[in-house]
Coordinates of C-alpha atoms in Angstrom, one line a residue:
Chain A
X91 CA -0.6 5.1 12.4
X92 CA -2.8 5.1 15.7
X93 CA -5.7 7.3 13.8
X94 CA -5.7 4.5 11.1
X95 CA -6.0 1.8 13.5
X96 CA -8.6 3.5 15.7
X97 CA -10.6 4.2 12.6
X98 CA -10.5 0.7 11.4
X99 CA -11.2 -0.8 14.9
X100 CA -14.1 1.7 15.6
X101 CA -15.4 1.0 12.0
X102 CA -15.2 -2.9 12.5
X103 CA -17.0 -2.6 15.9
X104 CA -19.8 -0.4 14.5
X105 CA -20.2 -2.9 11.6
X106 CA -20.2 -6.1 13.7
X107 CA -22.7 -4.4 16.1
X108 CA -25.2 -4.5 13.2
X109 CA -26.9 -1.3 14.0
X110 CA -26.5 0.4 10.5
X111 CA -29.5 0.0 8.4
X112 CA -28.7 -2.0 4.9
X113 CA -30.2 1.2 3.0
X114 CA -26.9 3.2 4.3
X115 CA -24.5 0.7 2.9
X116 CA -25.2 1.8 -0.6
X117 CA -24.3 5.3 0.6
X118 CA -20.9 3.7 2.3
X119 CA -19.6 2.5 -0.7
X120 CA -20.0 5.6 -2.6
X121 CA -18.5 7.5 0.4
X122 CA -15.4 5.3 0.3
X123 CA -14.9 5.8 -3.2
X124 CA -15.2 9.8 -3.2
X125 CA -12.9 9.8 -0.3
X126 CA -10.4 7.5 -2.2
X127 CA -10.3 10.2 -4.9
X128 CA -10.0 13.2 -2.7
X129 CA -7.0 11.3 -1.3
X130 CA -5.4 10.7 -4.7
X131 CA -5.7 14.3 -5.7
X132 CA -4.0 15.2 -2.4
X133 CA -1.3 12.7 -2.8
X134 CA -0.7 14.4 -6.4
X135 CA -0.9 17.7 -4.9
X136 CA 1.9 16.7 -2.6
X137 CA 4.0 15.6 -5.1
X138 CA 3.3 18.5 -7.6
X139 CA 3.9 20.9 -4.7
X140 CA 7.4 19.9 -3.7
X141 CA 9.6 21.7 -6.2
X142 CA 12.8 20.0 -5.0
X143 CA 11.2 16.5 -5.6
X144 CA 10.1 17.4 -9.0
X145 CA 13.7 18.8 -10.0
X146 CA 15.1 15.5 -8.7
X147 CA 12.9 13.4 -10.4
X148 CA 15.0 13.1 -13.8
X149 CA 18.2 12.6 -11.7
X150 CA 17.3 10.0 -9.2
X151 CA 13.8 8.8 -10.7
X152 CA 15.5 6.1 -13.0
X153 CA 17.0 4.3 -10.0
X154 CA 13.9 4.6 -7.7
X155 CA 11.5 3.5 -10.8
X156 CA 14.0 0.4 -11.4
X157 CA 14.0 -0.7 -7.9
X158 CA 10.2 -0.2 -7.5
X159 CA 9.4 -2.2 -10.5
X160 CA 11.9 -5.0 -9.6
X161 CA 10.5 -5.1 -6.0
X162 CA 6.8 -5.3 -7.2
X163 CA 7.8 -8.1 -9.6
X164 CA 9.8 -10.0 -6.8
X165 CA 6.7 -9.7 -4.5
X166 CA 4.0 -10.6 -6.9
X167 CA 6.1 -13.5 -8.0
X168 CA 6.6 -14.7 -4.5
X169 CA 2.8 -14.3 -3.5
X170 CA 1.9 -16.0 -6.7
X171 CA 3.8 -19.0 -5.5
X172 CA 2.4 -18.8 -2.1
X173 CA -1.0 -18.7 -3.6
X174 CA -0.4 -21.8 -5.8
X175 CA 0.8 -23.7 -2.8
X176 CA -2.3 -22.4 -0.7
X177 CA -4.6 -23.6 -3.5
X178 CA -2.9 -27.0 -3.9
X179 CA -3.2 -27.5 0.2
X180 CA -6.8 -26.4 0.1
X181 CA -7.5 -29.1 -2.6
X182 CA -5.5 -31.9 -0.9
X183 CA -7.5 -30.9 2.3
X184 CA -10.9 -31.1 0.6
X185 CA -10.0 -34.5 -1.2
Chain B
X1390 CA -10.9 2.6 -13.2
X1391 CA -7.3 2.6 -13.9
X1392 CA -7.3 5.5 -16.1
X1393 CA -9.6 7.4 -13.7
X1394 CA -7.0 6.9 -11.0
X1395 CA -4.0 8.1 -13.2
X1396 CA -6.2 11.0 -14.2
X1397 CA -6.9 11.8 -10.7
X1398 CA -3.4 11.8 -9.4
X1399 CA -2.1 13.7 -12.5
X1400 CA -4.6 16.6 -11.9
X1401 CA -3.3 16.5 -8.1
X1402 CA 0.4 16.9 -9.7
X1403 CA -0.8 19.7 -11.9
X1404 CA -2.6 21.7 -9.1
X1405 CA 0.2 21.1 -6.8
X1406 CA 2.7 22.6 -9.4
X1407 CA 0.7 25.5 -10.8
X1408 CA -2.3 26.2 -8.4
X1409 CA -1.7 25.4 -4.8
X1410 CA 0.7 27.6 -3.0
X1411 CA 3.5 26.0 -1.2
X1412 CA 2.5 27.2 2.2
X1413 CA -0.5 24.8 1.6
X1414 CA 1.7 21.5 2.0
X1415 CA 0.8 20.9 5.7
X1416 CA -2.9 21.2 5.1
X1417 CA -2.6 18.8 2.3
X1418 CA -1.0 16.4 4.6
X1419 CA -3.9 17.0 6.9
X1420 CA -6.4 16.2 4.4
X1421 CA -4.5 12.8 3.1
X1422 CA -4.6 11.8 7.0
X1423 CA -8.2 12.7 7.6
X1424 CA -9.3 11.4 4.1
X1425 CA -7.4 8.2 5.0
X1426 CA -9.1 7.7 8.5
X1427 CA -12.6 8.3 7.1
X1428 CA -11.8 5.6 4.3
X1429 CA -10.5 3.1 6.7
X1430 CA -13.5 3.7 9.2
X1431 CA -15.8 2.9 6.0
X1432 CA -13.7 -0.3 5.1
X1433 CA -13.8 -1.1 8.6
X1434 CA -17.7 -1.0 8.8
X1435 CA -17.7 -3.2 5.8
X1436 CA -15.4 -5.8 7.3
X1437 CA -17.3 -5.7 10.5
X1438 CA -20.5 -6.6 9.0
X1439 CA -18.9 -9.5 6.9
X1440 CA -19.1 -12.4 9.4
X1441 CA -18.2 -15.0 6.6
X1442 CA -14.8 -13.3 6.0
X1443 CA -13.9 -13.2 9.7
X1444 CA -14.7 -16.8 10.4
X1445 CA -12.7 -17.8 7.1
X1446 CA -9.6 -15.7 8.4
X1447 CA -10.1 -17.8 11.7
X1448 CA -9.8 -20.9 9.7
X1449 CA -6.7 -19.4 7.6
X1450 CA -4.9 -19.2 11.0
X1451 CA -1.1 -18.9 10.9
X1452 CA -1.1 -19.5 7.0
X1453 CA -2.2 -15.9 6.4
X1454 CA 1.6 -14.6 7.9
X1455 CA 3.0 -16.5 4.7
X1456 CA 1.4 -13.3 2.8
X1457 CA 3.4 -10.4 4.5
X1458 CA 6.5 -13.1 4.5
X1459 CA 6.1 -13.5 0.7
X1460 CA 5.6 -9.7 -0.2
X1461 CA 8.8 -8.7 2.1
X1462 CA 10.9 -11.7 0.9
X1463 CA 9.9 -11.2 -2.9
X1464 CA 10.5 -7.3 -2.6
X1465 CA 14.0 -7.7 -1.3
X1466 CA 14.8 -10.4 -4.0
X1467 CA 13.4 -8.1 -6.5
X1468 CA 15.4 -5.1 -5.2
X1469 CA 18.5 -7.3 -4.7
X1470 CA 18.3 -8.0 -8.8
X1471 CA 18.4 -4.1 -9.5
X1472 CA 22.4 -4.3 -8.6
X1473 CA 22.7 -5.8 -11.9
X1474 CA 21.1 -2.9 -13.8
X1475 CA 22.0 0.0 -11.4
X1476 CA 25.5 1.2 -10.0
X1477 CA 24.2 1.0 -6.4
X1478 CA 25.5 -1.7 -3.6
X1479 CA 23.5 -4.5 -2.6
X1480 CA 22.7 -2.9 0.7
X1481 CA 21.6 0.5 -0.8
X1482 CA 19.2 -1.3 -3.3
X1483 CA 17.9 -3.8 -0.4
X1484 CA 17.2 -0.6 2.2
X1485 CA 15.3 1.2 -0.7
X1486 CA 13.5 -2.2 -1.5
X1487 CA 12.6 -2.7 2.2
X1488 CA 10.3 0.6 2.3
X1489 CA 7.6 -1.5 0.7
X1490 CA 5.5 1.4 -0.4
X1491 CA 5.8 3.3 2.8
X1492 CA 7.7 6.4 1.3
X1493 CA 7.2 9.0 4.0
X1494 CA 9.0 6.5 6.5
X1495 CA 11.7 5.0 4.4
X1496 CA 12.6 8.1 2.8
X1497 CA 13.3 10.0 6.0
X1498 CA 14.6 7.0 7.9
X1499 CA 17.2 6.3 5.0
X1500 CA 18.4 10.1 4.7
X1501 CA 19.0 10.3 8.3
X1502 CA 20.7 6.8 8.7
X1503 CA 22.7 6.7 5.4
X1504 CA 22.4 9.5 2.8
X1505 CA 20.0 12.2 1.5
X1506 CA 20.6 11.0 -2.0
X1507 CA 19.5 7.2 -1.0
X1508 CA 16.6 8.9 1.3
X1509 CA 15.4 10.7 -2.1
X1510 CA 15.8 7.4 -4.1
X1511 CA 13.8 5.6 -1.4
X1512 CA 11.2 8.4 -1.1
X1513 CA 10.8 8.3 -5.0
X1514 CA 10.8 4.5 -5.3
X1515 CA 8.1 4.1 -2.8
X1516 CA 6.1 6.8 -4.1
X1517 CA 6.1 5.0 -7.5
X1518 CA 5.4 1.6 -5.9
X1519 CA 2.3 3.1 -4.4
X1520 CA 1.1 4.9 -7.7
X1521 CA 2.1 1.7 -9.5
X1522 CA 0.0 -0.5 -7.2
X1523 CA -2.9 1.7 -7.6
X1524 CA -2.6 0.8 -11.5
X1525 CA -1.4 -2.8 -11.1
X1526 CA -4.0 -4.1 -8.6
X1527 CA -7.1 -4.0 -10.9
X1528 CA -4.9 -5.7 -13.6
X1529 CA -3.3 -8.4 -11.6
X1530 CA -6.7 -9.5 -10.1
X1531 CA -7.7 -10.5 -13.5
X1532 CA -4.4 -11.8 -14.6
X1533 CA -2.7 -13.3 -11.6
X1534 CA -5.3 -13.7 -9.0
X1535 CA -6.7 -12.1 -6.2
X1536 CA -4.2 -13.0 -3.3
X1537 CA -1.4 -11.9 -5.9
X1538 CA -2.9 -8.6 -6.5
X1539 CA -2.1 -7.7 -2.7
X1540 CA 1.7 -7.6 -3.4
X1541 CA 2.3 -4.4 -5.1
X1542 CA 0.7 -2.5 -2.2
X1543 CA 3.5 -3.8 0.3
X1544 CA 2.8 -2.0 3.6
X1545 CA 0.1 0.3 2.1
X1546 CA -2.3 -2.5 2.0
X1547 CA -3.3 -1.7 5.6
X1548 CA -4.5 1.8 4.5
X1549 CA -4.1 3.6 1.2
X1550 CA -4.7 0.7 -1.2
X1551 CA -7.1 -1.2 0.9
X1552 CA -10.0 0.4 -0.2
X1553 CA -9.2 -0.3 -4.0
X1554 CA -8.2 -4.1 -3.0
X1555 CA -11.8 -4.2 -1.1
X1556 CA -13.3 -2.8 -4.4
X1557 CA -11.8 -5.2 -6.9
X1558 CA -11.6 -8.2 -4.6
X1559 CA -13.7 -9.4 -2.0
X1560 CA -14.0 -8.8 1.9
X1561 CA -11.8 -11.8 2.8
X1562 CA -9.1 -10.7 0.5
X1563 CA -9.4 -7.0 2.1
X1564 CA -9.0 -8.8 5.3
X1565 CA -5.9 -10.6 4.5
X1566 CA -4.4 -7.4 2.7
X1567 CA -5.1 -5.5 6.1
X1568 CA -3.3 -8.2 8.1
X1569 CA -0.3 -8.3 5.7
X1570 CA 0.1 -4.6 5.4
X1571 CA -0.3 -4.1 9.4
X1572 CA 2.4 -7.0 9.8
X1573 CA 4.5 -5.2 7.2
X1574 CA 4.2 -1.7 8.8
X1575 CA 5.3 -3.1 12.0
X1576 CA 8.3 -5.0 10.5
X1577 CA 9.7 -1.8 8.3
X1578 CA 11.1 0.2 11.1
X1579 CA 13.2 -2.7 12.2
X1580 CA 14.0 -3.9 8.7
X1581 CA 15.7 -1.0 7.3
X1582 CA 18.2 -0.1 10.1
X1583 CA 19.2 -3.9 10.1
X1584 CA 19.6 -3.7 6.2
X1585 CA 21.6 -0.7 6.5
X1586 CA 24.0 -2.0 8.8
X1587 CA 25.1 -4.7 6.9

């Protein structure tokens, strides 16, 4: 948690300080994408390496999947409503 | 992009199942932690140099808090509706839904406070939520909108799904996503025990 926060704050300070040459930002985007895939492979491996988790998947997976899908559906619906109100408010302010 | 992400995770699962020895698990955790830190550092640099996004966020003010509120409230309403489909009590489905994608904390916390079975369901459900978020975020940007695309990630929008959100939306939405994820991450350790005490 703290490592993540420190990394973000350090990155923001470095970015805001404007000391990195523009040519480096192309490499930065590529670097972020590569790191994302390294993390996804490691995340998958963490699931695959856990024999107990894999054995329990059919037993408890159905319940877990139903709750995950309904939670996502509820949150997308609620945030969509907020986004609609937000847009309407912004349009009223502009008018 | 979606297929590449699914393929990448599947390769990881197969590698974990057939190639990587079990004693390698702590090393994998380290890889994830440091890869995450490196990625977040890169995302931070991008946010830091985007002065327009920072000034826009200042203009948004308190309204930005409506985002985590809607994500948490919507997730709990959605999870509560699972009682009509599953043979589980309201407080059980709410506690699982309150993980908001933070599978490591919610699984352990619920296993310790309630039961190992519910802890396992919470772990799996929030793993699914994070994996589904990686698939749904790029799709939702086109179908529903940039802001609504933040929702599936829940608390993970401050770390693991943030680079993807940044990639498929814009720096301002990425900043809102980080703020939402941060608020939710701070909220979850309080929310789960309260729901389990109902």
